[in-house]
Short mmCIF file of C-alpha atoms and ligand atoms in Angstrom, two decimals:
data_model
loop_
_atom_site.label_atom_id
_atom_site.label_comp_id
_atom_site.label_asym_id
_atom_site.label_seq_id
_atom_site.Cartn_x
_atom_site.Cartn_y
_atom_site.Cartn_z
CA MET A 4 24.77 -5.99 41.80
CA ASN A 5 24.22 -9.69 42.04
CA THR A 6 20.46 -9.26 42.09
CA GLU A 7 20.69 -8.61 38.35
CA ALA A 8 22.43 -11.92 37.71
CA ALA A 9 19.93 -13.70 39.92
CA ALA A 10 17.00 -12.15 38.06
CA HIS A 11 17.67 -13.97 34.80
CA VAL A 12 16.57 -17.61 34.62
CA PRO A 13 18.09 -19.36 31.58
CA VAL A 14 15.36 -20.83 29.37
CA MET A 15 15.25 -24.60 28.57
CA LEU A 16 18.68 -24.89 30.16
CA ASP A 17 18.79 -28.68 30.56
CA ARG A 18 17.69 -29.23 26.97
CA VAL A 19 20.32 -26.78 25.68
CA ARG A 20 23.02 -28.57 27.71
CA ASP A 21 21.94 -32.01 26.48
CA LEU A 22 21.76 -30.95 22.85
CA LEU A 23 25.18 -29.32 22.83
CA ALA A 24 26.95 -31.89 25.05
CA PRO A 25 27.98 -34.42 22.35
CA ALA A 26 29.75 -31.67 20.41
CA LEU A 27 31.34 -29.77 23.28
CA GLY A 28 33.04 -32.69 25.02
CA VAL A 29 35.69 -33.09 22.29
CA ALA A 30 39.24 -31.89 22.90
CA GLY A 31 39.79 -28.23 21.97
CA ALA A 32 36.07 -27.51 21.56
CA VAL A 33 34.95 -23.89 21.18
CA VAL A 34 31.37 -22.71 21.68
CA VAL A 35 29.91 -19.34 20.69
CA ASP A 36 27.20 -17.91 22.91
CA ALA A 37 25.87 -15.29 20.51
CA THR A 38 23.48 -13.74 23.05
CA LEU A 39 25.39 -13.92 26.29
CA GLY A 40 22.91 -11.96 28.44
CA ARG A 41 23.81 -12.65 32.06
CA ALA A 42 25.78 -15.77 31.06
CA GLY A 43 23.23 -18.20 32.48
CA HIS A 44 23.60 -20.73 29.66
CA ALA A 45 27.30 -19.93 29.24
CA MET A 46 28.14 -20.66 32.86
CA ALA A 47 26.39 -24.03 32.72
CA LEU A 48 28.21 -25.03 29.50
CA LEU A 49 31.58 -24.09 30.98
CA ALA A 50 30.77 -26.12 34.10
CA ASP A 51 29.73 -29.14 32.02
CA HIS A 52 32.91 -29.15 29.91
CA PRO A 53 36.13 -28.28 31.77
CA GLY A 54 38.18 -28.06 28.54
CA LEU A 55 35.67 -25.91 26.65
CA LYS A 56 36.53 -22.41 25.38
CA LEU A 57 33.67 -19.93 25.09
CA VAL A 58 33.26 -16.85 22.91
CA GLY A 59 30.49 -14.74 24.45
CA ILE A 60 28.86 -12.03 22.34
CA ASP A 61 26.24 -9.46 23.28
CA ALA A 62 25.21 -6.16 21.74
CA ASP A 63 24.65 -4.73 25.21
CA GLN A 64 27.76 -3.52 27.02
CA ALA A 65 25.97 -3.96 30.38
CA ALA A 66 25.52 -7.68 29.58
CA ILE A 67 29.21 -8.03 28.77
CA GLU A 68 30.24 -6.33 32.02
CA GLU A 69 27.88 -8.35 34.19
CA SER A 70 28.95 -11.58 32.46
CA ARG A 71 32.60 -10.75 33.14
CA ARG A 72 31.72 -10.79 36.83
CA VAL A 73 29.53 -13.89 36.65
CA LEU A 74 32.21 -15.84 34.73
CA ALA A 75 35.14 -14.52 36.80
CA ALA A 76 36.34 -18.01 37.77
CA ASP A 77 36.55 -19.12 34.11
CA LEU A 78 37.83 -16.00 32.36
CA SER A 79 41.01 -17.78 31.20
CA ARG A 80 38.90 -19.77 28.72
CA VAL A 81 36.38 -17.06 27.86
CA THR A 82 36.50 -14.26 25.27
CA LEU A 83 33.84 -11.57 25.63
CA VAL A 84 32.91 -9.35 22.69
CA GLN A 85 30.42 -6.50 22.57
CA ALA A 86 28.92 -6.76 19.08
CA VAL A 87 25.79 -7.50 17.11
CA TYR A 88 25.70 -11.22 16.39
CA ASP A 89 25.77 -10.81 12.62
CA GLN A 90 29.47 -10.05 13.21
CA ILE A 91 30.21 -13.67 14.26
CA PRO A 92 32.25 -14.46 11.09
CA ALA A 93 34.56 -11.46 11.63
CA ILE A 94 34.85 -12.14 15.38
CA LEU A 95 35.84 -15.79 14.86
CA ALA A 96 38.25 -14.86 12.06
CA ASP A 97 39.96 -12.36 14.38
CA LEU A 98 40.27 -15.04 17.05
CA GLY A 99 41.69 -17.53 14.55
CA TYR A 100 38.81 -20.04 14.73
CA PRO A 101 37.84 -21.20 11.21
CA SER A 102 35.03 -23.27 12.73
CA VAL A 103 33.52 -24.04 16.14
CA GLN A 104 31.81 -27.03 17.75
CA GLY A 105 28.77 -25.23 19.13
CA ILE A 106 26.73 -22.06 18.65
CA LEU A 107 23.87 -20.92 20.86
CA PHE A 108 21.39 -18.11 20.18
CA ASP A 109 18.90 -17.21 22.91
CA LEU A 110 17.12 -14.36 21.18
CA GLY A 111 15.36 -11.24 22.31
CA VAL A 112 15.59 -9.30 25.50
CA SER A 113 16.87 -10.42 28.90
CA SER A 114 15.03 -10.08 32.19
CA PRO A 115 17.53 -7.53 33.54
CA GLN A 116 17.06 -5.41 30.40
CA LEU A 117 13.28 -5.54 30.79
CA ASP A 118 13.45 -4.81 34.48
CA ASP A 119 15.88 -1.87 34.26
CA PRO A 120 13.59 1.15 33.87
CA ARG A 121 16.43 3.25 32.41
CA ARG A 122 16.49 1.08 29.27
CA GLY A 123 12.93 1.98 28.23
CA PHE A 124 11.90 -1.59 27.28
CA SER A 125 9.12 -1.78 29.84
CA TYR A 126 5.58 -0.45 29.45
CA ALA A 127 5.10 -0.78 33.20
CA GLN A 128 7.69 1.72 34.45
CA ASP A 129 8.25 5.28 33.31
CA ALA A 130 11.49 5.90 31.42
CA PRO A 131 12.81 7.65 28.32
CA LEU A 132 11.69 5.78 25.18
CA ASP A 133 15.02 4.16 24.32
CA MET A 134 14.97 0.33 23.76
CA ARG A 135 18.45 0.17 22.22
CA MET A 136 20.31 -3.01 23.14
CA ASP A 137 23.51 -1.42 21.90
CA ARG A 138 23.47 1.99 23.52
CA SER A 139 25.90 3.36 20.96
CA GLY A 140 23.25 2.71 18.29
CA GLN A 141 21.79 5.72 16.51
CA VAL A 142 18.05 5.08 16.55
CA THR A 143 15.93 5.02 19.71
CA ALA A 144 12.29 4.07 20.14
CA ALA A 145 11.52 7.79 20.52
CA ASP A 146 13.04 8.42 17.07
CA VAL A 147 10.85 5.71 15.54
CA VAL A 148 7.68 6.85 17.30
CA ASN A 149 8.17 10.53 16.50
CA SER A 150 9.46 10.33 12.94
CA TYR A 151 8.09 7.31 11.05
CA PRO A 152 5.06 7.93 8.80
CA PRO A 153 1.89 6.46 10.35
CA ALA A 154 1.60 3.78 7.65
CA ARG A 155 5.09 2.51 8.46
CA LEU A 156 4.36 2.52 12.19
CA ALA A 157 1.14 0.61 11.57
CA ARG A 158 3.01 -2.01 9.54
CA ILE A 159 5.54 -2.47 12.34
CA PHE A 160 2.83 -2.88 14.99
CA ALA A 161 0.90 -5.31 12.78
CA GLU A 162 3.85 -7.43 11.61
CA TYR A 163 6.19 -7.46 14.58
CA GLY A 164 3.54 -7.09 17.29
CA GLU A 165 0.69 -9.00 15.62
CA GLU A 166 -1.42 -6.08 16.83
CA ARG A 167 -4.99 -6.06 15.48
CA PHE A 168 -5.42 -2.34 16.13
CA ALA A 169 -2.13 -1.29 14.55
CA ARG A 170 -3.61 1.42 12.33
CA ARG A 171 -5.59 3.02 15.16
CA ILE A 172 -2.48 3.06 17.36
CA ALA A 173 -0.34 4.58 14.60
CA ASP A 174 -2.96 7.28 13.94
CA ALA A 175 -3.22 8.10 17.66
CA ILE A 176 0.57 8.40 17.85
CA ALA A 177 0.58 10.73 14.85
CA ALA A 178 -2.08 12.94 16.45
CA GLU A 179 -0.33 13.03 19.83
CA ARG A 180 3.14 13.73 18.52
CA ALA A 181 1.79 16.66 16.47
CA ARG A 182 0.92 18.27 19.83
CA GLU A 183 4.12 17.30 21.62
CA PRO A 184 6.89 14.73 20.94
CA ILE A 185 6.34 11.38 22.68
CA THR A 186 9.40 10.73 24.83
CA SER A 187 8.35 8.49 27.71
CA THR A 188 7.32 4.85 27.99
CA LEU A 189 4.23 5.49 30.11
CA ARG A 190 2.91 8.17 27.77
CA LEU A 191 3.27 5.81 24.83
CA ALA A 192 1.69 2.96 26.82
CA GLU A 193 -1.29 5.20 27.59
CA ILE A 194 -1.67 6.26 23.93
CA VAL A 195 -1.67 2.59 22.91
CA ARG A 196 -4.12 1.63 25.65
CA SER A 197 -6.59 4.35 24.75
CA SER A 198 -6.43 3.41 21.03
CA ILE A 199 -7.61 -0.12 21.73
CA PRO A 200 -11.38 -0.62 22.09
CA ALA A 201 -12.40 -1.27 25.70
CA PRO A 202 -13.60 -4.90 25.23
CA ALA A 203 -10.26 -5.86 23.61
CA ARG A 204 -8.35 -4.20 26.45
CA ARG A 205 -9.77 -6.65 28.94
CA THR A 206 -8.02 -9.69 27.48
CA GLY A 207 -4.42 -10.67 26.80
CA GLY A 208 -2.51 -8.76 29.49
CA ASN A 209 -1.21 -5.21 29.15
CA PRO A 210 -2.46 -3.77 25.83
CA ALA A 211 0.90 -2.05 25.23
CA LYS A 212 2.88 -5.32 25.31
CA ARG A 213 2.57 -6.09 21.60
CA SER A 214 3.39 -2.56 20.44
CA PHE A 215 6.41 -2.33 22.73
CA GLN A 216 7.70 -5.66 21.42
CA ALA A 217 7.24 -4.41 17.85
CA LEU A 218 9.17 -1.20 18.53
CA ARG A 219 12.01 -3.12 20.19
CA ILE A 220 12.32 -5.39 17.14
CA GLU A 221 12.43 -2.35 14.84
CA VAL A 222 14.87 -0.29 16.94
CA ASN A 223 17.36 -3.16 17.10
CA ASP A 224 16.78 -4.49 13.56
CA GLU A 225 16.33 -7.84 15.28
CA LEU A 226 14.94 -9.71 12.29
CA GLY A 227 17.45 -8.25 9.85
CA SER A 228 20.43 -9.22 11.98
CA LEU A 229 18.98 -12.69 12.59
CA ARG A 230 18.46 -13.22 8.84
CA ARG A 231 22.14 -12.44 8.30
CA ALA A 232 23.43 -14.24 11.39
CA VAL A 233 21.84 -17.70 11.21
CA PRO A 234 23.15 -18.73 7.76
CA ALA A 235 26.57 -17.25 8.65
CA ALA A 236 26.57 -19.20 11.92
CA LEU A 237 25.65 -22.45 10.14
CA ASP A 238 28.65 -21.96 7.85
CA LEU A 239 30.93 -21.78 10.90
CA VAL A 240 29.76 -24.98 12.61
CA GLY A 241 32.40 -27.68 12.11
CA VAL A 242 31.56 -31.29 11.20
CA GLY A 243 29.88 -32.91 14.23
CA GLY A 244 29.24 -29.45 15.68
CA ARG A 245 25.82 -28.34 16.83
CA ILE A 246 23.72 -25.17 16.76
CA VAL A 247 20.81 -24.41 19.09
CA VAL A 248 18.44 -21.44 18.69
CA LEU A 249 15.83 -20.31 21.20
CA SER A 250 13.37 -17.84 19.70
CA TYR A 251 10.43 -16.02 21.24
CA HIS A 252 8.53 -14.69 18.25
CA SER A 253 6.97 -16.50 15.30
CA LEU A 254 8.90 -14.36 12.79
CA GLU A 255 12.22 -15.23 14.48
CA ASP A 256 11.31 -18.90 14.53
CA ARG A 257 10.40 -18.80 10.84
CA ILE A 258 13.83 -17.41 9.94
CA VAL A 259 15.53 -20.18 11.94
CA LYS A 260 13.27 -22.89 10.55
CA ARG A 261 13.97 -21.84 6.95
CA ALA A 262 17.74 -21.64 7.41
CA PHE A 263 17.83 -25.04 9.13
CA ALA A 264 15.55 -26.55 6.46
CA GLN A 265 17.85 -25.26 3.73
CA GLY A 266 20.91 -26.76 5.42
CA SER A 267 19.26 -30.12 5.96
CA THR A 268 17.75 -30.54 2.48
CA ASP A 269 19.34 -31.81 -0.72
CA SER A 270 19.92 -28.77 -2.93
CA THR A 271 20.23 -30.58 -6.28
CA PRO A 272 18.44 -28.36 -8.83
CA PRO A 273 15.08 -29.83 -9.87
CA GLY A 274 15.17 -31.71 -13.16
CA LEU A 275 18.57 -33.33 -12.75
CA PRO A 276 18.35 -37.13 -13.14
CA VAL A 277 20.42 -37.91 -10.02
CA PRO A 278 21.17 -35.94 -6.84
CA LEU A 279 24.49 -34.08 -7.01
CA PRO A 280 26.93 -35.38 -4.39
CA SER A 281 27.94 -31.79 -3.60
CA ALA A 282 24.30 -30.86 -3.00
CA ARG A 283 23.69 -33.42 -0.28
CA PRO A 284 22.42 -31.97 3.02
CA GLN A 285 25.09 -30.63 5.36
CA PHE A 286 22.99 -30.74 8.52
CA ARG A 287 20.59 -33.05 10.28
CA LEU A 288 17.81 -31.66 12.43
CA LEU A 289 18.04 -32.62 16.11
CA THR A 290 14.56 -31.40 16.98
CA SER A 291 11.35 -32.45 15.34
CA GLY A 292 9.61 -29.13 14.73
CA ALA A 293 10.12 -26.56 17.46
CA GLU A 294 10.36 -27.79 21.06
CA ARG A 295 8.60 -25.88 23.84
CA PRO A 296 9.33 -25.55 27.57
CA ASP A 297 7.50 -28.07 29.76
CA GLY A 298 4.76 -27.21 32.24
CA ALA A 299 7.09 -27.14 35.24
CA GLU A 300 9.36 -24.59 33.58
CA LEU A 301 6.42 -22.46 32.49
CA ALA A 302 5.06 -22.44 36.04
CA ALA A 303 8.46 -21.40 37.43
CA ASN A 304 9.36 -18.88 34.70
CA PRO A 305 6.44 -17.30 32.85
CA ARG A 306 8.90 -15.39 30.60
CA ALA A 307 9.71 -18.75 28.96
CA ALA A 308 6.13 -18.98 27.69
CA SER A 309 6.79 -18.13 24.05
CA ALA A 310 10.11 -20.01 23.73
CA ARG A 311 10.66 -22.30 20.75
CA LEU A 312 13.85 -24.31 20.45
CA ARG A 313 15.40 -25.72 17.27
CA ALA A 314 18.73 -27.50 16.93
CA ALA A 315 20.83 -29.02 14.16
CA GLN A 316 24.12 -30.87 13.73
CA ARG A 317 26.59 -30.55 10.86
CA THR A 318 27.05 -33.95 9.24
CA ARG A 319 29.25 -32.98 6.32
CA ALA A 320 31.67 -30.21 5.37
CA ALA A 321 30.50 -27.58 2.90
CA GLY A 322 31.49 -28.35 -0.69
CA ASN A 323 32.63 -31.85 0.28
CA ALA A 324 31.33 -34.23 -2.36
CA ALA A 325 32.37 -37.36 -0.49
C1 LIG B 429 17.38 -13.67 26.29
S1 LIG B 429 18.88 -12.81 26.58
C2 LIG B 429 20.07 -14.07 26.73
C3 LIG B 429 20.15 -14.66 28.10
C4 LIG B 429 21.29 -15.65 28.31
N1 LIG B 429 21.13 -16.84 27.49
C5 LIG B 429 21.42 -16.04 29.77
O1 LIG B 429 21.20 -17.21 30.10
O2 LIG B 429 21.76 -15.19 30.58
C6 LIG B 429 19.22 -12.14 25.00
C7 LIG B 429 20.48 -11.30 24.94
O3 LIG B 429 20.79 -11.14 23.57
C8 LIG B 429 21.25 -9.84 23.34
N2 LIG B 429 20.96 -9.53 21.94
C9 LIG B 429 19.75 -9.37 21.37
N3 LIG B 429 19.88 -9.15 20.05
C10 LIG B 429 21.23 -9.17 19.79
C11 LIG B 429 21.99 -9.03 18.60
N4 LIG B 429 21.44 -8.81 17.41
N5 LIG B 429 23.33 -9.16 18.71
C12 LIG B 429 23.93 -9.40 19.91
N6 LIG B 429 23.24 -9.54 21.06
C13 LIG B 429 21.90 -9.43 21.00
C14 LIG B 429 20.50 -8.97 24.32
O4 LIG B 429 21.24 -7.79 24.60
C15 LIG B 429 20.35 -9.90 25.52
O5 LIG B 429 21.37 -9.67 26.47
#
């Protein structure tokens, strides 16, 4: 259905295009879209650069299939891979690309995933509590909700959801599941809602939003795979190549910020009299801090509200002392 493709509006699209353009115009350039989604960014990059080859990765088979349709006119220069993005090194090795000129991560969940009630990401529509991006994955949100000790659930809600009432929600879940397993999104949303004191319920949108986000991050090990993927991706950017990451959560952005800071800082051990040539920075930051969408984009696409963009360019090969 084309309505699905139409439902996803690529975030900060013009900025992503501009940041990647200097690297992708070179002959033989390859770009990795590590979170293909509905190929919104990918399609624009392919249109901008007629010689560009694209490797599109997504954990969600539905995203791969829909992107195959969206990119039908360009499939001769596109490789689509269903995988978690921490597999980028193995994927590029299999394809025979020792390095690439661009890598894009647009993290989190796509609008079609959120809007498809069968996926169980939404607190607004009833569905089985699933939330797996990769539907061959073992652990669903129902498994987490029904089996984790309350203290672990509380930690997840507090850390990943920044939920003030994490402990109350975890205790309510423990009490409810002792009566009957919690298997549906609306039942969980109601348990969360009724655990939050009434005055707090009146602000900040649906009270289940933060807990659902936290569960999604846990089910998909989103922070773990990002921690592995970003340094690995930096290693695969060729000299002059660029990497752009759009994140939607402060913990994601912190992982990106740290990895970029490490790549763009001299790593000479403290105490040495002169900087080691081999420890010179390998990247320069292309963004000053994290960039945010402008007001016009926010008005047109409220789902862009939490987006933060960081970008960097490789200036020097790894281990190259020159
Ligand atoms: C925000 S959407 C990307 C939208 C895309 N840029 C577009 O314009 O259509 C994020 C996508 O990343 C995928 N994803 C999330 N975590 C992933 C991971 N660890 N590995 C691979 N794909 C992942 C999701 O399945 C989702 O399709």
